[in-house]
Each structure stands twice: as C-alpha cells, then as structure tokens.
XYZ file of C-alpha atoms in Angstrom:
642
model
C 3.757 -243.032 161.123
C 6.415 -242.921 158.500
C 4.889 -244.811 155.742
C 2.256 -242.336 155.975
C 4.366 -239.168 155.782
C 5.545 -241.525 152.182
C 2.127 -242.062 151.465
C 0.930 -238.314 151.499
C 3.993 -236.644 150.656
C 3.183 -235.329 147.627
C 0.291 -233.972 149.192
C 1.890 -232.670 152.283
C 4.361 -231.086 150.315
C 2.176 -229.099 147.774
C 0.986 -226.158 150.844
C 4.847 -226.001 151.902
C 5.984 -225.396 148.474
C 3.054 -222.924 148.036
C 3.845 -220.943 151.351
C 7.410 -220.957 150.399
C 6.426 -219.372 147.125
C 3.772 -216.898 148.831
C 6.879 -216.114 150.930
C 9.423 -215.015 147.623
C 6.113 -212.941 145.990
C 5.872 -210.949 149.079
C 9.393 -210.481 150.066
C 10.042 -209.822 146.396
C 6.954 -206.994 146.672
C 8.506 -205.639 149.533
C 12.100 -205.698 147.500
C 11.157 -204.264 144.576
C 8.534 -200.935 146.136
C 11.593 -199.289 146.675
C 12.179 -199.687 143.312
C 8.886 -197.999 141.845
C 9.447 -195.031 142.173
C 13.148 -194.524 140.820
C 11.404 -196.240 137.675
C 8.594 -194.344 137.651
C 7.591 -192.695 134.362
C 8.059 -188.409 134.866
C 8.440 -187.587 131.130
C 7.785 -189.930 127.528
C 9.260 -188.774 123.753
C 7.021 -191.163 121.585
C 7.756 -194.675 122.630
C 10.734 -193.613 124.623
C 10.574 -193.017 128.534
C 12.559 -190.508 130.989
C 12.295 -192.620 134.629
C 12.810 -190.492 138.040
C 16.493 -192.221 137.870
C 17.213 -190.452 135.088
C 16.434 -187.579 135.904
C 17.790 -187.895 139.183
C 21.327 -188.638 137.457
C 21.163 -185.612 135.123
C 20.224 -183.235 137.393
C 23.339 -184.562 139.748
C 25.486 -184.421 136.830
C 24.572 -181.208 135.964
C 24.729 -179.920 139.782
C 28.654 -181.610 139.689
C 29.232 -179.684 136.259
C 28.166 -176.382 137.872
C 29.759 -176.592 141.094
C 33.042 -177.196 139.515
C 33.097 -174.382 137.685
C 31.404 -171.858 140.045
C 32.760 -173.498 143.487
C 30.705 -170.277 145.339
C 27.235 -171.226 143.829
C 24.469 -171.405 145.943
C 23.597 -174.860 146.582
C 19.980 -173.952 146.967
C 19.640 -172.410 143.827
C 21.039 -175.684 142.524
C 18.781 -178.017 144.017
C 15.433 -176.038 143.979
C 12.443 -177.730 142.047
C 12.872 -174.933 139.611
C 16.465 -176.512 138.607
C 15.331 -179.814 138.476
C 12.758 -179.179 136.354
C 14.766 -176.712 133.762
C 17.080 -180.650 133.898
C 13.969 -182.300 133.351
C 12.954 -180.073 130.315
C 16.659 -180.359 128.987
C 16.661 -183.970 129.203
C 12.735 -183.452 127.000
C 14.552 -181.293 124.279
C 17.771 -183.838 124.464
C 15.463 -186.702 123.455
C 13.251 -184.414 120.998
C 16.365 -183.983 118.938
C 17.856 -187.507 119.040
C 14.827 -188.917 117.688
C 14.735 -185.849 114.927
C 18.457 -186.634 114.116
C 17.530 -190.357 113.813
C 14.720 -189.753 111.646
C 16.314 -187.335 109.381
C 19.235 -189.904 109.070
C 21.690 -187.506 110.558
C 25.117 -189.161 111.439
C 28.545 -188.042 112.343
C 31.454 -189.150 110.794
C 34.528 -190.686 112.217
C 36.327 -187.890 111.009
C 34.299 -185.224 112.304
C 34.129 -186.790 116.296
C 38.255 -187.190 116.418
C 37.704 -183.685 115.523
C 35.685 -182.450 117.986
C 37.119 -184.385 120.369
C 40.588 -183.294 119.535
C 39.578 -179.460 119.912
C 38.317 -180.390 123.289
C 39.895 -178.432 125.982
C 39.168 -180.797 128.813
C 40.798 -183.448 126.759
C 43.649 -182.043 125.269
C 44.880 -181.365 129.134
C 45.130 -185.159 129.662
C 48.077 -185.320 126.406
C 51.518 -186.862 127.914
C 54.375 -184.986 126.588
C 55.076 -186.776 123.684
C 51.826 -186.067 122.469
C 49.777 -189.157 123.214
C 46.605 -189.120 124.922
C 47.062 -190.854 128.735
C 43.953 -193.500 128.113
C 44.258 -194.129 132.108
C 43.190 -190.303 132.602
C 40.883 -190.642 129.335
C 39.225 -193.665 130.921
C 38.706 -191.673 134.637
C 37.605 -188.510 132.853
C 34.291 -190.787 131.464
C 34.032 -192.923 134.836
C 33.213 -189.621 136.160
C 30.602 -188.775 134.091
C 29.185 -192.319 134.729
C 30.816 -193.624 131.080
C 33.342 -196.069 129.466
C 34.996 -194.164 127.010
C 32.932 -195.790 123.946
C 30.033 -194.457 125.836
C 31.616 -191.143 125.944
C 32.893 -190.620 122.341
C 29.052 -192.185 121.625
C 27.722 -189.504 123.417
C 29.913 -187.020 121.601
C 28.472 -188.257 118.531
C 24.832 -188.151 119.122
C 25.482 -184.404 120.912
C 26.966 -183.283 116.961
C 24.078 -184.984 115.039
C 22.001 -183.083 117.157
C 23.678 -179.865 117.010
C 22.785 -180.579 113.340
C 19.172 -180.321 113.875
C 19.494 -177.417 116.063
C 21.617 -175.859 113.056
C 19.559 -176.399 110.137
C 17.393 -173.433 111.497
C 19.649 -171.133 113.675
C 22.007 -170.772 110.984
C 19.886 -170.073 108.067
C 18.025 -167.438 110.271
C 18.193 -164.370 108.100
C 16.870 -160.511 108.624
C 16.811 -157.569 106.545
C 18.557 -154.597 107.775
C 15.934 -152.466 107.133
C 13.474 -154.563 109.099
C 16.317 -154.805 111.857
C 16.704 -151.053 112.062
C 12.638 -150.434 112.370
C 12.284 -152.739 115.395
C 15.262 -151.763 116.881
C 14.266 -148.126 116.355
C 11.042 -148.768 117.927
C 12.577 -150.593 121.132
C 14.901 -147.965 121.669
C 12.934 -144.969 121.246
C 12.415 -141.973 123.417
C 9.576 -140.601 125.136
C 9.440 -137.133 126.630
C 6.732 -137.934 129.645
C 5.953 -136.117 132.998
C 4.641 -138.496 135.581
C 3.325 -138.046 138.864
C 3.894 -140.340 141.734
C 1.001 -142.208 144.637
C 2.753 -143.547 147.472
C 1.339 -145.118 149.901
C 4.102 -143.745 152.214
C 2.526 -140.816 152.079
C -1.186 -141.906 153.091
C 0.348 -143.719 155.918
C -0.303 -140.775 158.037
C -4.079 -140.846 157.873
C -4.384 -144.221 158.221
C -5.341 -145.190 162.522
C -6.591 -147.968 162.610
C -8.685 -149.112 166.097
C -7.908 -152.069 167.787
C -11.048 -153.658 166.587
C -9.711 -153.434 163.023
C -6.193 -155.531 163.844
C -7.533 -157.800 165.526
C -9.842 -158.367 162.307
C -7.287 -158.026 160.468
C -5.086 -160.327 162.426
C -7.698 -162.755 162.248
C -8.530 -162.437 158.104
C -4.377 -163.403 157.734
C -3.328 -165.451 160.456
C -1.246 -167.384 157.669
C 0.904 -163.815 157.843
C 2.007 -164.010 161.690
C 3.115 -167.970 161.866
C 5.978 -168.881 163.421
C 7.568 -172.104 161.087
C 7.695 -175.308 162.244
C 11.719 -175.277 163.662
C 14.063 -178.241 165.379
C 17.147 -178.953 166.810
C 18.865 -181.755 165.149
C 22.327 -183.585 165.635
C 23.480 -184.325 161.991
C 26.926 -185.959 160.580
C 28.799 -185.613 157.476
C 30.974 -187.768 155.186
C 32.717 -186.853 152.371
C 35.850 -186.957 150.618
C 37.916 -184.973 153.070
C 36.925 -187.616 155.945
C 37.897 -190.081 154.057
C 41.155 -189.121 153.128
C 42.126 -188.649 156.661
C 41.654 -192.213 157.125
C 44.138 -192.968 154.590
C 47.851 -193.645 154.949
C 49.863 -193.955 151.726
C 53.301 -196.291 152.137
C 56.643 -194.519 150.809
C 56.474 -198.047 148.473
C 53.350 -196.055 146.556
C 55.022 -192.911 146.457
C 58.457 -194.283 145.026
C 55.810 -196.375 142.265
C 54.059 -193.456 141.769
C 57.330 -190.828 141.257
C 59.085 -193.388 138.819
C 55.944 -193.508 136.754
C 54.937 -189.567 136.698
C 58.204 -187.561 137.771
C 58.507 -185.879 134.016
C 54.757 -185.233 134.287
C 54.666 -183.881 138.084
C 58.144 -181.843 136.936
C 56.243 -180.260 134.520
C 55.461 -180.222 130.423
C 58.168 -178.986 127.882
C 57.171 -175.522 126.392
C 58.647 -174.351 122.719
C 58.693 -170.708 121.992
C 58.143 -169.468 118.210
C 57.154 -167.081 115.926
C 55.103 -167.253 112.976
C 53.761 -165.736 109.396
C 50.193 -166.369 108.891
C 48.463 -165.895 105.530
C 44.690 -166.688 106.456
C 43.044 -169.419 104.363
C 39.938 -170.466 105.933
C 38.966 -173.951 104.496
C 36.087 -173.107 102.764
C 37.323 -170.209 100.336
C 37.125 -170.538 96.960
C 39.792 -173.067 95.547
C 41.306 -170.096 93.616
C 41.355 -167.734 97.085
C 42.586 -170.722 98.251
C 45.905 -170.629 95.426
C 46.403 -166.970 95.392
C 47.312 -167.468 99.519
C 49.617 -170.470 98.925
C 51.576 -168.247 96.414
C 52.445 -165.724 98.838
C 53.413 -168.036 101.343
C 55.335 -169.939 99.349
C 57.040 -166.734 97.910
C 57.300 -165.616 101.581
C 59.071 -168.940 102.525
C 61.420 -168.008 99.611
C 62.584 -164.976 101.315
C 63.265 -166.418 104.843
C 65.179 -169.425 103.502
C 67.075 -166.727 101.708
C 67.253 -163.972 104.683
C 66.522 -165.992 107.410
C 67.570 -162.799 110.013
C 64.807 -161.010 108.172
C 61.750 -163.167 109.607
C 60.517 -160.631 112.091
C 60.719 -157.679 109.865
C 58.898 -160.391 107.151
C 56.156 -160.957 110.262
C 55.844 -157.133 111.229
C 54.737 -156.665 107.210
C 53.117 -159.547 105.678
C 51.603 -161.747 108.750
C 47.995 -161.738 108.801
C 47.945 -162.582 112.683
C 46.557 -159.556 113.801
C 47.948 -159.898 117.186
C 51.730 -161.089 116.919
C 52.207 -159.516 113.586
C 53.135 -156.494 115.665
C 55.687 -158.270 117.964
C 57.444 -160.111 114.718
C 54.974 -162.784 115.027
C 55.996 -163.968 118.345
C 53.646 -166.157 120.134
C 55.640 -166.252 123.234
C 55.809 -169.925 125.063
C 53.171 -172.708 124.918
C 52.577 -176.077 125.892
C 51.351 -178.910 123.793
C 47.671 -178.487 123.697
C 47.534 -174.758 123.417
C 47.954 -174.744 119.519
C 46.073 -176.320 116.695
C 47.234 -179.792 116.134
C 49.591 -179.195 112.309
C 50.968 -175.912 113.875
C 51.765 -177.983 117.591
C 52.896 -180.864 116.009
C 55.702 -179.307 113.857
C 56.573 -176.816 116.657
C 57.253 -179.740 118.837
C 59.363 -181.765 116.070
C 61.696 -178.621 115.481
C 64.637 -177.563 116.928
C 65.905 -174.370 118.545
C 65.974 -171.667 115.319
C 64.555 -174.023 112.426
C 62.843 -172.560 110.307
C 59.533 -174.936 109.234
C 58.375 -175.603 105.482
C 54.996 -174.234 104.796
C 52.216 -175.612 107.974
C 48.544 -176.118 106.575
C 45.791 -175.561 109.658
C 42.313 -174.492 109.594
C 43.299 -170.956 109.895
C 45.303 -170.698 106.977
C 49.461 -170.854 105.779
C 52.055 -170.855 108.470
C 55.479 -170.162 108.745
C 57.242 -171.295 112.362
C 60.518 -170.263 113.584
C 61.072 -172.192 116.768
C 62.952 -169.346 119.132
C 63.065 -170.889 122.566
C 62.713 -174.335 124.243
C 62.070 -174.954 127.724
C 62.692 -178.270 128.545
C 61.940 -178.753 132.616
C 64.083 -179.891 135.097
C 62.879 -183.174 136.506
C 62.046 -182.997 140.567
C 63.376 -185.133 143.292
C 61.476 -187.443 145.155
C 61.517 -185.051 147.824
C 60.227 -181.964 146.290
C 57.429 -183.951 145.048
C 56.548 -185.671 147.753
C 54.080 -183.592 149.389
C 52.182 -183.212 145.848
C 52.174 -187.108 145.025
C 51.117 -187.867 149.089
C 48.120 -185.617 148.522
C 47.566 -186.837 144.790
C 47.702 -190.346 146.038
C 45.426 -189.660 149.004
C 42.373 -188.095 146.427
C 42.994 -191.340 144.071
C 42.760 -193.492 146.707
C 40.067 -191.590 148.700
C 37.927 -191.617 145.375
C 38.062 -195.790 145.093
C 37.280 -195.999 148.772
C 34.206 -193.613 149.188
C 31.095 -195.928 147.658
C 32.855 -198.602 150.547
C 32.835 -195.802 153.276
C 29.592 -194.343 151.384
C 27.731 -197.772 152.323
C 29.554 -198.285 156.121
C 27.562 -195.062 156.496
C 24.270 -195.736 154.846
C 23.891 -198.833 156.671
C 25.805 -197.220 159.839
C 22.757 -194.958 160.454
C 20.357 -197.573 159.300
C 20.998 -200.052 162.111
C 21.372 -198.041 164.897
C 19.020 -195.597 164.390
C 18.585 -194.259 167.949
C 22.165 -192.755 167.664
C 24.850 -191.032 165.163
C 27.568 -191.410 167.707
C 28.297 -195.127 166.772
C 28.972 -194.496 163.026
C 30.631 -191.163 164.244
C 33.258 -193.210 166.146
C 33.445 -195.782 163.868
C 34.253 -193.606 160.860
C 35.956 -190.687 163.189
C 33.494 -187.995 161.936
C 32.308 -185.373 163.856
C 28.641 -184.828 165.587
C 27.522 -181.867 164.967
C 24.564 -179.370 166.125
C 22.166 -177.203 164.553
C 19.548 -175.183 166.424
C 16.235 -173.596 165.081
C 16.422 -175.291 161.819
C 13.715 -174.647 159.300
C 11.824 -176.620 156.562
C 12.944 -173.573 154.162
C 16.071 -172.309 155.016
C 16.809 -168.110 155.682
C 19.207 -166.685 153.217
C 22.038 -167.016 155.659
C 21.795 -170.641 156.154
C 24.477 -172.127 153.329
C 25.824 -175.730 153.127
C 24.369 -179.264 154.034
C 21.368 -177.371 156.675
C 20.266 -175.555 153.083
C 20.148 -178.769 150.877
C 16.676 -179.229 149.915
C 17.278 -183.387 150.066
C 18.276 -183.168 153.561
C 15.645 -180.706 154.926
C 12.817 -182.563 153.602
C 14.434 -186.044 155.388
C 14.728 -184.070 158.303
C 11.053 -182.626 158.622
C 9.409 -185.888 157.244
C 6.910 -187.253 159.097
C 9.190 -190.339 160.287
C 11.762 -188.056 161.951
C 9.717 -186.103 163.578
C 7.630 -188.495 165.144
C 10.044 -190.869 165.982
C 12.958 -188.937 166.188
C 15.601 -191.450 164.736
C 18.164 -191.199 161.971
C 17.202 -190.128 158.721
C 18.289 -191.585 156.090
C 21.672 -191.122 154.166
C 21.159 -188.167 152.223
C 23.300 -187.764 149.219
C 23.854 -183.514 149.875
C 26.696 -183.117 146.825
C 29.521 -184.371 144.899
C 30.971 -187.477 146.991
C 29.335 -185.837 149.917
C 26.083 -187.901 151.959
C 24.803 -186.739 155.569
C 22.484 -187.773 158.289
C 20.579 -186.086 161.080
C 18.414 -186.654 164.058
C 15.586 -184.684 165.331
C 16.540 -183.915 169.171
C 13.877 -180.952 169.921
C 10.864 -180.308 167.455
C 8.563 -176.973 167.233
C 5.567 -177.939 165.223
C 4.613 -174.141 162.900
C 2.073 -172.151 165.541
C 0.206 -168.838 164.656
C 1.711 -166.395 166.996
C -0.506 -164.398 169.524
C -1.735 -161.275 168.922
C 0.023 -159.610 171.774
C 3.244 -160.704 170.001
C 2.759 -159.608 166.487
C 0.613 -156.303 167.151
C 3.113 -153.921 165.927
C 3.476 -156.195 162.820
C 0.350 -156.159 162.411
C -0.893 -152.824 162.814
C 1.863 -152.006 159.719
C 0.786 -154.668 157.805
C -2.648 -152.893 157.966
C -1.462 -149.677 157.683
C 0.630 -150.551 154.536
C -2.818 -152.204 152.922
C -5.025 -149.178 153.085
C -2.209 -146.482 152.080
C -1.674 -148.641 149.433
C -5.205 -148.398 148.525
C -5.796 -144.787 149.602
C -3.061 -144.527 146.463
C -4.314 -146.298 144.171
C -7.735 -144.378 144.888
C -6.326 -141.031 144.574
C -4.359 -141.782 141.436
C -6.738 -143.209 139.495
C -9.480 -140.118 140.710
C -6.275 -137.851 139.393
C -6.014 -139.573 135.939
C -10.006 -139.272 135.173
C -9.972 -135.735 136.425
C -7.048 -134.651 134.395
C -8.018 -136.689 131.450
C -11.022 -134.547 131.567
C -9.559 -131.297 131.202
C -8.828 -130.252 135.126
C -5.737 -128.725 135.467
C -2.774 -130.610 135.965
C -0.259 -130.358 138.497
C 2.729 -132.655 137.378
C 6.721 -132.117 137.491
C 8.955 -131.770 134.982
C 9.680 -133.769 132.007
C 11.989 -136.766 131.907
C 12.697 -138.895 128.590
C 12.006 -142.153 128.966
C 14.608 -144.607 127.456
C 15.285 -148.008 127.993
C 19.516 -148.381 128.393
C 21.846 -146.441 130.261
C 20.656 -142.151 130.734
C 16.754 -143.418 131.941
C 15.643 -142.198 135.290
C 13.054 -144.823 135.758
C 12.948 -148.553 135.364
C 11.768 -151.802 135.594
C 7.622 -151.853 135.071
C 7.470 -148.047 135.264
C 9.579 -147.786 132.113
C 8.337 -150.449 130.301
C 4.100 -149.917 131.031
C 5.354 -146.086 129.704
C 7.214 -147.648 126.751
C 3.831 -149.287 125.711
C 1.561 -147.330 126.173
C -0.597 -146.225 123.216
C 0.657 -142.765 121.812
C -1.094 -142.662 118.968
C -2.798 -139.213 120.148
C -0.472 -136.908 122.197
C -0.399 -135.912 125.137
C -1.886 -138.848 125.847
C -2.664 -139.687 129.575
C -2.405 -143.750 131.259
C -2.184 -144.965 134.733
C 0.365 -147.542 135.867
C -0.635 -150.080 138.780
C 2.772 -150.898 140.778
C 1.527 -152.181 143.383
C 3.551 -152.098 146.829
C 4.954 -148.684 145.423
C 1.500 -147.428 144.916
C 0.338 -145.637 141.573
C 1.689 -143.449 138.674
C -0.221 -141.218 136.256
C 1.544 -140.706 133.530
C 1.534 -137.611 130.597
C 3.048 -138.563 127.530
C 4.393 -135.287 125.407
C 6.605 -136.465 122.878
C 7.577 -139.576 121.200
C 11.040 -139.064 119.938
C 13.469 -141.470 117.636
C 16.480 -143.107 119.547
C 19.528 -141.609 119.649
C 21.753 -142.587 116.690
C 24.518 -144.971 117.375
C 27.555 -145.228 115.897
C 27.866 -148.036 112.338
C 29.832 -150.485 114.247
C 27.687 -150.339 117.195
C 24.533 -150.433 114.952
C 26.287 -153.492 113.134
C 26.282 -154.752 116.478
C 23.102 -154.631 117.136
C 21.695 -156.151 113.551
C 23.880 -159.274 115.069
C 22.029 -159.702 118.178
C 18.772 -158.900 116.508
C 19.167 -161.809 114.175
C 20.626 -164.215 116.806
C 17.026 -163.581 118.612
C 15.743 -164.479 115.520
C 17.581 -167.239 115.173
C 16.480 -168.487 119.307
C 12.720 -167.511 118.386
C 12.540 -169.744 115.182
C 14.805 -172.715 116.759
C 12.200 -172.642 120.064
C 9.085 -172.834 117.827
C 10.524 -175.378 115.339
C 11.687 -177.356 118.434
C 7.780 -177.124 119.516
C 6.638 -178.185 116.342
C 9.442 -181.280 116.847
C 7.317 -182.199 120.458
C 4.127 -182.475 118.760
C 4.907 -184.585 116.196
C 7.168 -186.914 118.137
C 4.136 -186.463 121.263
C 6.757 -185.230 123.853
C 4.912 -184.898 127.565
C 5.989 -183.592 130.917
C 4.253 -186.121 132.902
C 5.834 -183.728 136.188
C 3.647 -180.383 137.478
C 5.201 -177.425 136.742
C 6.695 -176.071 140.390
C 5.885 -171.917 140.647
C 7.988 -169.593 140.379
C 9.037 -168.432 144.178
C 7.926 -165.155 143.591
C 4.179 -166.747 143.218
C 4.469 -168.739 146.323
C 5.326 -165.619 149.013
C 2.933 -163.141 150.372
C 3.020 -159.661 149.305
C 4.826 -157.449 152.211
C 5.855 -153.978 153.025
C-alpha cells in the first residue's frame, strides 16, 4: 500500500496542488470584489485616473473642511449627489491644471512655499513662544488631512504652480471703461411697464369638477398620492464623544503633560507697540523705492533725537491709515498676528526701545515697544480640568480606528442584534419611527445622512432585517441600524386623498383657464382692443423694483425695439402676465466710487468667464472625461404642486 502511495506520488499530488490553487484564485476573487469598485475608474485626465476612492476621500475631506467651519451646516446638503459631484468636478479641474503646470514647466521655488506657508494662518497658530514652529502639532495638522508633512508642503507646492496657470489669464483680464459702462448701463436699465396679472386663484371658482373627473384624474397621477416606503429601525452610534467616556487619564499623564505645556496652556506673551509706516510695496520702482527710505531714515533721525515726540511723529507722517490716528498704536498682539521682520523685532525689544529702521512687504517701519505682557504661569490645579479634557481628545483620537473596527466587526458578527456591541462598547440603542428613504426637512443628524439611509432601505435590510453595515455618517463618527418594522411605498386610496385630489385638479385647470385667458388678452390687445391694465411700475433689477425673479427678468428682455410693445410671460404655478412696455429709460446714475465699483466686478466676471473657457480648452486637449452621470438638479426631480 505504501510503496504505491511512493510510486504515484507525483501523480497523486498534482490534483491536490491544483485544488489547493483553485482554492487561493477563488478565495482571492472573493477578496478582492470588494475591492472593484473603490478602484473603479469614475473620471480620467489623459493617462491619469480619478478611482471611486479618491473621490470618496476628497469629498470626506472636503465635508470635514466645511463642517469645521460652519458647525450648523446641513449635513444633507453636504452629502447630496449634487456635492459629490461639484468634488468630483473639482478633483477634474485639480488634475486639468497639474498636468498644464507640468507641461508649461511651472515650478515653485523654495523660497516662494516657506512663504506661503509662513503667511498661513492655520500654521502660524501652531508657533511656540519663542517663535519656533511645534513640528509635533505641524506633523498632526497633515495626519489629519491624510499627509506627512513632505506630502503637505508638496501639496502646497503643486496648489501655487497651479494658481499660476489659473493666473496667467485672470490677471491679465482687461476691460475698457467705456465698454464696462455700456453693459452695465444696459443691465441696469429701467423700464416704465404696466402689466396685468392671470391667476389661477382666481379661476378656481369656476372650476367643479364631478367625481368622474378625480377619480380620472386620480388614476392619470397615482405617482402624486403615494405614501413612501417608511420603517422603524433600532440604530447605534459611535463617535468621538463615546469614546472618550471610556477613557481614564492617570494624574502621572497630567503631571507629564503640565511640565511639558504649562507656559503654553498659561498662555502666549503679548508685546504692545506703536509704529511709523512709510509704504513701500516691493515692486515700486527702485527710485520710489529710495525716495521712501529717505524719509524714514530722516524720520528715525528725529525720534532718536526726540524720542517723547514719536506719537506726535505717527499722528503726522505714518502712512498706516488706521493707527496713524491713535499715534500709531497697534494695541497688543501675539506672535503670529504680525508680518514676520515687524514680529520678530517686536519680540527681541524691550519695554520703550525704540527699533532701527524694519523692512516688510508693506513698506519702512519704525517700532516703539510700549507694553509687554508676559503671562503668569498656572498651577497644576487650575489647569487640570483643561489638560484632563485635552488629554482625553488626544487619546480618544489614537483609539477611535481600534474602537472604529470593535464596531465594524461588532455588528458584522452578530448581526441579529445591536445590543451586544451596545454593551460591549456602552453606547446607547436608540429608536427611530417612520423613517424615510428621503428624509423631511425636519429630520437632521445621522437619520438624514444619505450613506446611512440608503444602507438602511437596501434590499438586504429590508428583507432580512439584520444589521447594516458600519456606516461612516461624519468626521470620526460611524453608525449602524436594524430594520424592526418595514412599510413597503403604497398608492393611497382614493377615499383618503380625495380632498387632495380634487385641489390638485382644481389647481391644473385654473392654471390653464389662466394661461387661456391671458394669452386671448395679449392677441386681443395687441390688436388694437382696448386695454384695461393698472398703473405703471418701473422695472429695475436692484433694490426700488416691485417685481422679481422671472417676472423681472422675461420683462428685462423682452424686445423693445418698437414701443409700447406688448409680450406675454408664462409663470407657471402663478399663472400668466401680459405685459405693456412704455418706456425704456437709462439707469439711475451712481455715484464715481460706486461706479468704480462696479467696473471692478465687471472685469472680475471677465476675468471668471475667460479662466472657465480657457480651462475648457485645457480638458480638450489633455481629453479630461466625467466617466459619472450627471445627478439632476432637485428641482427637476419633484412634481409640480400647488
């Protein structure tokens, strides 16, 4: 028996090895098909790709970015298909310009990033009091945005050589003022117009319809009188506030943590001064340039002779429009708040020196250092609560991707139930009845994220009424849910919607009984009938018009070329207007500043209209393509209603 199992071995063995491999192939399959579609293809730039993980990560990014600086935003607004795709088309031009930078050889220098970078508001916060940037905080600040801080200041870098594309034709955007004044003229100009009004609220009244003709009616647009498909879910959330409650920092951290940041956590040294500014921008002409160091420099003279005389020298010679007045005082600041030259002898100068001449990008300075504030460091004590809570968010931020995946797999594995991974991680179950696939406008939080409304109503958790998946619903924030009632969308009886359907109806032919009339008005009066209209308005778009929106602007554009000329405006839901036009009157004149004014936002819509269509001409030639339909607009998706 054994010596011929050592006889055929080779050839017993060949099937094993083969099922063993047919075993890797289709576990591998299986492994990898819920990879295909994070790598799927939704957008290409030439050779280059966009995946669905990008764009998943942008559009996160730029959800984070938005909700930290407009904490009451709605979230749906944030997460429609309408924002995802205005990320997706961001990410398109992003690309579009990267590979025009790289093509036109467009680089940025050392010089210019430190720049930038220093004149960053963001990072300038994250200076130590000496001045030095705190490369711990640096380092976080690009861990949050998914960076090492080569990637960031790399990043930086390719957004300027971009901006330099951008620039090339926004800046050099130039319009004549005569040219500016016609158009803006013709925008702004008056009408003198008498208009007369079809409502269908006041056909309603002869419209009575049978009860044959609603239950046709009913029966034409039973989409109209559906109730939605609804359900009653259980649903749990974790995020960062959960987690911190599960932590417990030792008094051993806090005493580490309070001798390493109790001058930072006691606050940052502030220097009070006053200054003489003679304005110097960079690029004047070198002999500009000369004529403004000899006045500071002859100003300089004077305070080292007077040195009691520097207000008084402020009050008449600064150029600082706004602390010229006050003797140049600039009242207390912080390291950070100034321009790097000025802050950096303001901070190296004692109470009432008097600085040698300052070079910034503004111009000459002369700083007289007033007032010092240097802050009282903080006991352990007062501190503590601040460190115990700043210790807790540090903390709570490394553990989350461990609680993050206790919870993922948590709802995973016992899918029949949230309450094990509730008690396990101390969250709360909560309950939400009536739930729809498209939440009402009072319906705010996790029950209105798009993500975890369409795991709830897909076709898994409905059938089999188990846990969805974890749902990533915000920043550090996932969620789960389980379908415990479900109301599949039903066309409501007749005997239920009758009223709503008899004013549907109703609406439909006033509506029309308006539109009838008006347009048998116009033809009749354009014919020579007499007209009964009321008075005259002036038409205007901008504060003083008493009508708006496509009234104003259909009345606005309509052709005048023979007066009175006669036209007939559609609205409608509000019915029908027939409109006389009288007059066509110039625009009120404005004031020269305000006119100014105006030339500048004329030319910077200039400037947006020849940047767009030179960044089209940039997505032919490099063969950009949205590879993603475009999702309607939500005003194209509802039914029209009363």
């Amino acid at each position: 028996m054994f010596d011929f199992i050592r006889k055929y071995m080779k050839v017993i063995a060949i099937p094993f090895f083969l099922i063993i491999i047919l075993a890797f192939v289709f576990q591998s399959v299986g492994g990898y098909s819920g990879m295909t579609d994070k790598a799927a293809t939704v957008a290409t730039v030439g050779s280059a790709k966009i995946t669905q993980s990008e764009w998943d990560a942008a559009h996160k990014n730029e959800v984070d970015r938005i909700r930290a600086s407009r904490p009451n935003v709605d979230a749906k607004l944030l997460d429609s298909e309408q924002a995802r795709y205005a990320t997706l088309e961001r990410l398109v031009r992003e690309k579009v310009l990267a590979e025009a930078a790289t093509q036109e050889h467009l680089i940025t220098t050392d010089a210019r990033l430190a720049k930038e970078l220093q004149q960053d508001a963001t990072i300038a916060s994250l200076r130590l009091p000496d001045g030095k940037l705190d490369m711990d905080r640096y380092k976080q600040l690009a861990a949050s945005q998914g960076l090492t801080t080569e990637g960031l200041e790399a990043r930086v870098r390719a957004d300027l050589s971009v901006r330099q594309v951008e620039s090339a034709v926004s800046a050099t955007a130039l319009t004549q003022p005569a040219l500016a004044d016609v158009t803006l003229n013709a925008f702004f100009g008056r009408r003198e117009v008498q208009i007369a009004r079809f409502t269908p609220a006041d056909y309603s009244a002869k419209v009575i319809p049978s009860d044959s003709e609603i239950e046709a009616y009913y029966q034409a647009n039973q989409k109209l009188f559906q109730a939605e498909e609804s359900a009653a879910i259980e649903y749990v959330v974790l995020d960062m506030d959960a987690v911190k409650k599960s932590i417990t920092v030792s008094d051993a951290d806090l005493k580490s943590y309070y001798e390493q940041n109790a001058v930072r956590l006691s606050g940052n040294e502030q220097r009070r001064a006053s200054h003489i500014l003679i304005a110097a921008a960079k690029d004047l002409p070198a002999a500009e340039r000369k004529k403004a160091r000899d006045k500071i420099d002859a100003l300089l003279a004077e305070v080292r002779k007077t040195p009691a005389a520097f207000a008084e020298l402020a009050r008449k010679n600064s150029q600082d429009t706004g602390s010229a007045p006050a003797g140049g005082d600039l009242d207390f600041f912080s390291r950070g708040a100034m321009v790097k030259p000025f802050e950096e002898a303001a901070f190296a100068m004692k109470k009432g020196d008097i600085s040698d001449v300052v070079e910034s990008d503004f111009g000459y300075h002369i700083i007289k250092v007033t007032d010092i504030k240097v802050p009282q460091q903080k006991s352990f004590e007062e501190l503590r609560n601040s460190m115990e809570s700043d210790l807790r968010t540090q903390q709570a931020q490394r553990k989350f991707a461990e609680v993050a995946e206790t919870f993922t797999n948590g709802v995973y594995e016992q899918a029949d139930s949230l309450k094990p991974i509730a008690e396990r991680l101390k969250l709360e179950v909560k309950t939400a009845a009536n739930l729809r696939r498209t939440p009402t406008a009072v319906v705010t939080g996790v029950l209105a994220n798009p993500k975890f409304l369409a795991a709830v109503f897909s076709a898994d958790s409905i059938e089999k009424k188990r846990n969805t998946e974890a749902v990533e619903v915000g920043a550090n924030q996932i969620a789960a849910a389980r379908i415990t009632q479900y109301m599949a969308a039903r066309t409501l009886p007749l005997d239920e919607v009758r009223a709503s359907v008899k004013s549907r109806l109703v609406f439909s032919r006033s509506a029309d009984m308006a539109k009838a009339d008006g347009v048998a008005k116009l033809a009749a009066w354009k014919g020579g009938a007499e007209a009964s209209l009321p008075a005259a308005i002036v038409a205007v778009r901008g504060p003083g018009s008493t009508i708006s929106g496509t009234l104003l602007d259909a009345v606005l554009r309509a052709d005048a070329t023979t007066l009175p000329a006669w036209t007939g405006i559609d609205l409608g839901n509000q019915g029908y207007a027939v409109v006389r036009i009288n007059k066509v009157m110039e625009r009120t004149p404005v004031a020269p500043e305000m006119a100014t004014q105006e030339r500048g936002q004329y030319t910077s819509v200039i400037a947006r209209a020849e940047s767009e269509a030179y960044f089209q001409l940039l997505k032919s030639r490099y063969k950009a393509q949205i590879k993603v339909a475009k999702p309607a607009k939500p005003s194209e998706t509802k039914p029209a209603t009363e």
